[in-house]
Short mmCIF file of N, CA and C in Angstrom, two decimals:
data_model
loop_
_atom_site.label_atom_id
_atom_site.label_comp_id
_atom_site.label_asym_id
_atom_site.label_seq_id
_atom_site.Cartn_x
_atom_site.Cartn_y
_atom_site.Cartn_z
N GLU A 1 0.81 -1.23 0.08
CA GLU A 1 0.08 0.04 0.11
C GLU A 1 0.81 1.29 -0.08
N VAL A 2 0.34 2.49 -0.38
CA VAL A 2 1.01 3.73 -0.57
C VAL A 2 1.05 4.32 0.80
N HIS A 3 2.25 4.68 1.24
CA HIS A 3 2.30 5.61 2.41
C HIS A 3 3.08 6.83 2.20
N VAL A 4 2.76 7.82 2.76
CA VAL A 4 3.43 9.28 2.58
C VAL A 4 3.56 9.92 3.72
N VAL A 5 4.93 10.20 4.48
CA VAL A 5 5.08 10.72 5.65
C VAL A 5 5.68 11.98 5.40
N GLU A 6 5.28 13.22 6.01
CA GLU A 6 6.27 14.37 6.08
C GLU A 6 6.87 14.47 7.46
N SER A 7 7.98 15.29 7.48
CA SER A 7 8.67 15.60 8.64
C SER A 7 9.59 16.99 8.45
N GLY A 8 9.80 17.46 9.39
CA GLY A 8 10.66 18.62 9.40
C GLY A 8 10.17 19.94 9.79
N GLY A 9 8.94 20.00 9.94
CA GLY A 9 8.14 21.21 10.45
C GLY A 9 8.67 21.75 11.75
N ASP A 10 8.79 23.04 11.76
CA ASP A 10 9.40 23.58 13.08
C ASP A 10 8.80 25.00 13.25
N LEU A 11 9.16 25.80 14.23
CA LEU A 11 8.99 27.16 14.63
C LEU A 11 10.46 27.71 13.96
N VAL A 12 10.27 28.77 13.20
CA VAL A 12 11.32 29.37 12.91
C VAL A 12 11.24 30.87 12.57
N GLN A 13 12.39 31.65 12.75
CA GLN A 13 12.21 33.18 12.72
C GLN A 13 12.21 33.42 11.28
N ALA A 14 11.63 34.73 10.87
CA ALA A 14 11.33 35.28 9.65
C ALA A 14 12.92 35.38 9.13
N GLY A 15 13.16 35.05 7.86
CA GLY A 15 14.38 35.12 7.30
C GLY A 15 15.26 33.90 7.33
N GLY A 16 14.84 32.98 8.33
CA GLY A 16 15.51 31.60 8.28
C GLY A 16 15.21 30.69 7.10
N SER A 17 15.49 29.26 7.61
CA SER A 17 15.44 28.34 6.68
C SER A 17 15.22 27.08 7.36
N LEU A 18 14.55 26.21 6.61
CA LEU A 18 13.88 24.85 6.93
C LEU A 18 13.91 24.08 5.78
N ARG A 19 13.97 22.65 6.21
CA ARG A 19 13.99 21.62 5.12
C ARG A 19 12.94 20.65 5.51
N LEU A 20 11.89 20.36 4.72
CA LEU A 20 11.00 19.32 4.93
C LEU A 20 11.28 18.18 4.07
N SER A 21 10.92 16.99 4.85
CA SER A 21 11.06 15.77 4.19
C SER A 21 9.75 14.90 3.87
N CYS A 22 9.69 14.23 2.77
CA CYS A 22 8.57 13.50 2.42
C CYS A 22 8.87 12.14 2.05
N ALA A 23 8.94 11.15 3.01
CA ALA A 23 9.29 9.83 2.84
C ALA A 23 8.19 9.09 2.35
N ALA A 24 8.42 8.28 1.16
CA ALA A 24 7.23 7.52 0.68
C ALA A 24 7.54 6.26 0.22
N SER A 25 6.36 5.48 0.18
CA SER A 25 6.77 3.88 -0.05
C SER A 25 5.29 3.27 -0.78
N GLY A 26 5.66 2.17 -1.39
CA GLY A 26 4.52 1.48 -1.86
C GLY A 26 4.22 1.83 -3.42
N PHE A 27 5.21 2.27 -3.98
CA PHE A 27 5.20 2.69 -5.61
C PHE A 27 6.44 2.83 -6.05
N THR A 28 6.34 3.14 -7.47
CA THR A 28 7.85 3.24 -8.14
C THR A 28 8.14 4.79 -7.87
N PHE A 29 8.89 5.16 -6.95
CA PHE A 29 9.22 6.43 -6.61
C PHE A 29 9.69 7.57 -7.68
N ALA A 30 10.56 6.93 -8.64
CA ALA A 30 10.99 7.79 -9.52
C ALA A 30 10.26 8.08 -10.57
N GLU A 31 9.23 7.36 -10.85
CA GLU A 31 8.32 7.66 -11.84
C GLU A 31 7.15 8.54 -11.41
N ALA A 32 6.87 8.84 -10.20
CA ALA A 32 5.73 9.43 -9.58
C ALA A 32 5.63 10.98 -9.58
N GLY A 33 4.64 11.51 -9.69
CA GLY A 33 4.53 12.77 -9.64
C GLY A 33 4.56 13.13 -8.07
N ILE A 34 5.19 14.23 -7.56
CA ILE A 34 5.07 14.71 -6.34
C ILE A 34 4.70 16.03 -6.10
N GLY A 35 3.95 16.36 -5.07
CA GLY A 35 3.54 18.09 -4.83
C GLY A 35 3.61 18.09 -3.35
N TRP A 36 4.09 19.33 -3.15
CA TRP A 36 4.00 19.81 -1.77
C TRP A 36 2.85 21.02 -1.75
N PHE A 37 2.03 20.96 -0.73
CA PHE A 37 1.01 21.69 -0.60
C PHE A 37 0.92 22.33 0.71
N ARG A 38 0.26 23.57 0.88
CA ARG A 38 0.09 24.20 2.25
C ARG A 38 -1.21 24.64 2.43
N GLN A 39 -1.65 24.68 3.79
CA GLN A 39 -2.91 25.13 4.12
C GLN A 39 -2.66 26.01 5.48
N ALA A 40 -3.14 27.25 5.31
CA ALA A 40 -3.00 28.18 6.40
C ALA A 40 -4.37 28.23 7.21
N PRO A 41 -4.47 28.69 8.25
CA PRO A 41 -5.94 28.61 8.92
C PRO A 41 -6.89 29.77 8.28
N GLY A 42 -7.89 29.11 8.01
CA GLY A 42 -8.92 30.00 7.31
C GLY A 42 -8.70 30.26 5.87
N LYS A 43 -7.73 29.39 5.27
CA LYS A 43 -7.30 29.57 3.85
C LYS A 43 -7.55 28.33 3.10
N GLU A 44 -7.63 28.23 1.65
CA GLU A 44 -7.74 27.18 1.15
C GLU A 44 -6.29 26.60 0.91
N ARG A 45 -6.32 25.27 0.44
CA ARG A 45 -5.00 24.70 0.48
C ARG A 45 -4.48 24.99 -1.06
N GLU A 46 -3.26 25.39 -1.05
CA GLU A 46 -2.57 25.70 -2.33
C GLU A 46 -1.37 24.80 -2.53
N GLY A 47 -1.06 24.65 -3.80
CA GLY A 47 0.14 24.04 -4.55
C GLY A 47 1.53 24.78 -4.15
N VAL A 48 2.42 24.39 -3.38
CA VAL A 48 3.81 25.08 -3.37
C VAL A 48 4.55 24.75 -4.57
N VAL A 49 4.51 23.40 -4.86
CA VAL A 49 5.24 22.93 -6.12
C VAL A 49 4.86 21.79 -6.46
N CYS A 50 4.94 21.20 -7.89
CA CYS A 50 4.76 20.04 -8.28
C CYS A 50 5.76 19.84 -9.11
N MET A 51 6.03 18.55 -9.08
CA MET A 51 7.29 17.84 -9.82
C MET A 51 6.88 16.55 -10.30
N SER A 52 6.87 16.57 -11.76
CA SER A 52 6.47 15.54 -12.28
C SER A 52 7.49 14.54 -12.59
N GLY A 53 7.05 13.24 -12.88
CA GLY A 53 7.75 11.91 -13.02
C GLY A 53 8.89 12.27 -14.14
N ASP A 54 8.66 13.18 -15.24
CA ASP A 54 9.61 13.46 -16.22
C ASP A 54 10.45 14.80 -16.05
N GLY A 55 10.52 15.23 -14.84
CA GLY A 55 11.21 16.25 -14.47
C GLY A 55 11.06 17.68 -14.52
N ARG A 56 9.60 17.74 -14.78
CA ARG A 56 9.26 19.21 -14.86
C ARG A 56 8.51 19.76 -13.40
N THR A 57 8.92 20.91 -13.16
CA THR A 57 8.50 21.41 -12.01
C THR A 57 7.76 22.82 -12.25
N ARG A 58 6.88 22.90 -11.10
CA ARG A 58 5.98 24.29 -11.11
C ARG A 58 5.66 24.65 -9.92
N TRP A 59 5.78 26.19 -9.80
CA TRP A 59 6.04 26.58 -8.45
C TRP A 59 5.01 27.70 -8.21
N LEU A 60 4.70 27.90 -7.00
CA LEU A 60 3.69 28.86 -6.41
C LEU A 60 4.65 30.23 -6.59
N ASP A 61 4.01 31.29 -7.19
CA ASP A 61 4.63 32.40 -7.58
C ASP A 61 5.42 32.83 -6.19
N SER A 62 4.54 32.94 -5.13
CA SER A 62 5.29 33.69 -3.90
C SER A 62 6.42 32.93 -3.22
N VAL A 63 6.74 31.82 -3.68
CA VAL A 63 7.82 31.08 -3.29
C VAL A 63 9.14 30.97 -4.24
N LYS A 64 8.78 31.39 -5.40
CA LYS A 64 9.94 31.20 -6.40
C LYS A 64 11.10 31.89 -5.91
N GLY A 65 12.26 31.26 -6.15
CA GLY A 65 13.66 31.89 -5.79
C GLY A 65 13.80 31.54 -4.12
N ARG A 66 12.89 31.31 -3.54
CA ARG A 66 13.16 30.93 -2.11
C ARG A 66 13.15 29.74 -1.80
N PHE A 67 12.36 28.75 -2.52
CA PHE A 67 12.08 27.28 -2.17
C PHE A 67 12.78 26.76 -3.23
N SER A 68 13.28 25.38 -3.09
CA SER A 68 13.66 24.46 -3.95
C SER A 68 13.41 23.09 -3.55
N ILE A 69 13.38 22.18 -4.65
CA ILE A 69 12.89 20.66 -4.28
C ILE A 69 14.00 19.74 -4.72
N SER A 70 14.29 18.65 -4.20
CA SER A 70 15.20 17.72 -4.41
C SER A 70 14.75 16.29 -3.94
N THR A 71 15.56 15.30 -4.60
CA THR A 71 15.11 13.89 -4.21
C THR A 71 16.26 13.23 -3.95
N ASP A 72 16.00 11.95 -2.92
CA ASP A 72 16.97 11.04 -2.93
C ASP A 72 16.18 9.83 -3.22
N ASN A 73 16.61 9.09 -4.49
CA ASN A 73 15.53 7.98 -4.90
C ASN A 73 15.90 6.89 -3.97
N ALA A 74 17.34 6.83 -3.50
CA ALA A 74 17.72 5.37 -2.67
C ALA A 74 16.91 5.56 -1.36
N LYS A 75 16.43 6.61 -0.98
CA LYS A 75 15.46 6.77 0.31
C LYS A 75 14.28 6.90 0.03
N ASN A 76 13.68 6.91 -1.15
CA ASN A 76 12.40 7.32 -1.55
C ASN A 76 12.02 8.56 -0.86
N THR A 77 12.61 9.60 -0.87
CA THR A 77 12.48 10.77 -0.20
C THR A 77 12.47 12.00 -1.14
N VAL A 78 11.76 13.03 -0.89
CA VAL A 78 11.66 14.25 -1.62
C VAL A 78 11.78 15.45 -0.44
N TYR A 79 12.58 16.27 -0.64
CA TYR A 79 12.85 17.43 0.23
C TYR A 79 12.35 18.64 -0.30
N LEU A 80 11.85 19.48 0.45
CA LEU A 80 11.48 20.87 0.33
C LEU A 80 12.35 21.91 0.96
N GLN A 81 13.35 22.27 0.42
CA GLN A 81 14.21 23.47 1.11
C GLN A 81 13.43 24.80 0.92
N MET A 82 13.15 25.40 2.22
CA MET A 82 12.63 26.59 2.31
C MET A 82 13.67 27.78 2.97
N ASN A 83 13.93 28.80 1.95
CA ASN A 83 14.82 29.65 2.57
C ASN A 83 13.94 31.16 2.55
N SER A 84 14.71 32.06 3.51
CA SER A 84 14.16 33.39 3.42
C SER A 84 12.78 33.39 3.85
N LEU A 85 12.41 32.53 4.73
CA LEU A 85 10.94 32.25 4.98
C LEU A 85 10.45 33.63 5.76
N LYS A 86 8.96 33.63 5.30
CA LYS A 86 8.25 34.68 5.83
C LYS A 86 7.05 34.27 6.66
N SER A 87 6.50 35.30 7.35
CA SER A 87 5.30 34.95 8.04
C SER A 87 4.34 34.39 7.43
N GLU A 88 4.09 34.80 6.17
CA GLU A 88 3.09 34.29 5.26
C GLU A 88 3.21 32.80 4.78
N ASP A 89 4.46 32.21 5.14
CA ASP A 89 4.55 30.87 4.81
C ASP A 89 4.30 29.89 5.92
N THR A 90 3.86 30.55 7.02
CA THR A 90 3.14 29.71 8.20
C THR A 90 1.98 28.78 7.53
N ALA A 91 1.86 27.55 7.79
CA ALA A 91 0.98 26.62 7.30
C ALA A 91 1.40 25.28 7.73
N VAL A 92 0.40 24.50 7.51
CA VAL A 92 0.49 22.91 7.67
C VAL A 92 1.02 22.50 6.05
N TYR A 93 2.08 22.08 5.97
CA TYR A 93 2.67 21.59 4.65
C TYR A 93 2.30 19.95 4.55
N TYR A 94 1.97 19.64 3.28
CA TYR A 94 1.36 18.42 2.81
C TYR A 94 2.23 17.92 1.67
N CYS A 95 2.52 16.59 1.89
CA CYS A 95 3.37 15.87 0.38
C CYS A 95 2.15 15.09 0.05
N ALA A 96 1.99 14.99 -1.34
CA ALA A 96 1.16 14.24 -2.02
C ALA A 96 1.63 13.58 -3.31
N VAL A 97 1.15 12.50 -3.76
CA VAL A 97 1.67 11.55 -4.85
C VAL A 97 0.75 11.35 -6.00
N ASP A 98 1.20 11.53 -7.29
CA ASP A 98 0.29 11.29 -8.46
C ASP A 98 0.80 10.11 -9.12
N LEU A 99 0.25 8.96 -9.16
CA LEU A 99 0.81 7.76 -9.67
C LEU A 99 0.48 7.47 -11.33
N ARG A 100 -0.49 8.57 -12.03
CA ARG A 100 -0.60 8.40 -13.22
C ARG A 100 0.36 8.60 -14.18
N PRO A 101 0.36 8.23 -15.55
CA PRO A 101 1.60 8.70 -16.22
C PRO A 101 2.12 10.01 -16.19
N SER A 102 3.53 10.14 -16.38
CA SER A 102 4.09 11.46 -16.20
C SER A 102 3.60 12.56 -17.10
N SER A 103 3.17 12.24 -18.12
CA SER A 103 2.58 13.17 -18.91
C SER A 103 1.36 14.04 -18.40
N LEU A 104 0.74 13.27 -17.49
CA LEU A 104 -0.54 13.93 -17.08
C LEU A 104 -0.03 14.71 -15.65
N HIS A 105 1.04 14.63 -15.13
CA HIS A 105 1.27 15.06 -13.91
C HIS A 105 1.40 16.72 -14.09
N CYS A 106 1.10 17.31 -12.73
CA CYS A 106 1.22 18.88 -12.62
C CYS A 106 0.48 19.58 -13.51
N ARG A 107 -0.74 19.26 -13.99
CA ARG A 107 -1.55 19.87 -14.75
C ARG A 107 -2.62 20.56 -13.85
N VAL A 108 -2.87 21.94 -14.22
CA VAL A 108 -3.49 22.81 -13.32
C VAL A 108 -4.94 22.73 -13.68
N VAL A 109 -5.71 22.78 -12.62
CA VAL A 109 -7.20 22.91 -12.84
C VAL A 109 -7.59 24.44 -12.83
N ALA A 110 -7.70 24.85 -13.99
CA ALA A 110 -7.84 26.46 -14.15
C ALA A 110 -8.99 27.02 -13.60
N ALA A 111 -10.19 26.17 -13.70
CA ALA A 111 -11.38 26.58 -13.19
C ALA A 111 -11.32 26.88 -11.67
N VAL A 112 -10.30 26.06 -10.94
CA VAL A 112 -10.25 26.21 -9.50
C VAL A 112 -9.33 27.23 -9.10
N GLY A 113 -8.09 27.25 -9.57
CA GLY A 113 -6.91 28.22 -9.43
C GLY A 113 -5.64 27.93 -10.07
N PRO A 114 -4.76 28.61 -10.16
CA PRO A 114 -3.48 28.39 -10.88
C PRO A 114 -2.50 27.46 -10.08
N ASN A 115 -2.90 26.98 -8.63
CA ASN A 115 -2.15 26.16 -7.91
C ASN A 115 -2.87 24.91 -7.59
N PHE A 116 -3.68 24.58 -8.26
CA PHE A 116 -4.55 23.11 -7.88
C PHE A 116 -4.33 22.20 -9.02
N TYR A 117 -4.02 21.18 -8.58
CA TYR A 117 -3.48 20.00 -9.42
C TYR A 117 -4.47 18.87 -9.47
N TYR A 118 -4.52 18.11 -10.52
CA TYR A 118 -5.20 16.88 -10.76
C TYR A 118 -4.30 15.71 -10.16
N GLY A 119 -5.01 14.62 -9.84
CA GLY A 119 -4.22 13.54 -9.69
C GLY A 119 -3.49 13.18 -8.53
N MET A 120 -3.49 13.81 -7.37
CA MET A 120 -2.76 13.79 -6.21
C MET A 120 -3.59 12.97 -5.32
N ASP A 121 -3.64 11.77 -5.46
CA ASP A 121 -4.55 10.84 -4.75
C ASP A 121 -4.14 10.34 -3.34
N TYR A 122 -2.77 10.36 -3.10
CA TYR A 122 -2.24 9.80 -1.82
C TYR A 122 -1.54 11.08 -1.20
N TRP A 123 -1.95 11.04 0.07
CA TRP A 123 -1.54 12.37 0.82
C TRP A 123 -0.79 11.96 2.18
N GLY A 124 0.15 12.74 2.76
CA GLY A 124 0.41 12.54 4.02
C GLY A 124 -0.43 13.52 5.07
N LYS A 125 -0.19 13.18 6.36
CA LYS A 125 -0.86 13.85 7.37
C LYS A 125 -0.52 15.45 7.67
N GLY A 126 0.48 15.98 7.02
CA GLY A 126 1.03 17.04 7.29
C GLY A 126 2.06 17.22 8.34
N THR A 127 2.83 18.40 8.18
CA THR A 127 3.89 19.11 9.13
C THR A 127 3.66 20.47 9.37
N GLN A 128 3.78 20.85 10.42
CA GLN A 128 3.44 22.34 10.63
C GLN A 128 4.70 23.13 10.68
N VAL A 129 4.58 24.34 10.01
CA VAL A 129 5.62 25.22 9.75
C VAL A 129 5.12 26.42 10.34
N THR A 130 5.96 27.22 11.20
CA THR A 130 5.39 28.18 11.76
C THR A 130 6.64 29.27 11.71
N VAL A 131 6.38 30.50 11.03
CA VAL A 131 7.29 31.35 11.04
C VAL A 131 7.06 32.73 11.82
N SER A 132 7.91 33.07 12.61
CA SER A 132 7.47 34.06 13.64
C SER A 132 8.08 35.30 12.96
N SER A 133 7.42 36.46 13.38
CA SER A 133 7.58 37.69 12.74
C SER A 133 8.58 38.49 13.28
#
């Protein structure tokens, strides 16, 4: 069965850095689409980044240049490196997996918003990131 587990959330000061981990199992990791999402209190969930199985990435505009994504295939783990953190980054961060063919990964649902993606059928429970002002 598919399992997705996030870790690394913490309380950090504005301007600081944090690295989140997404450990996954139960599927062919290198071929999957992986997304990081976040949800702040009172706000809708938004896609932070989507990485397709064929190497494409799509970023939320507000984190471009500050966040980056990397993988360790031997550990079946995806990392979200977050730098220059702002209070607006405070949220629960989720990792999700798309097991469809890679050509279908990271496709935006335009009617919903520019950072909503189809196909993320497996989700972790989330990890809290809090950025102090």
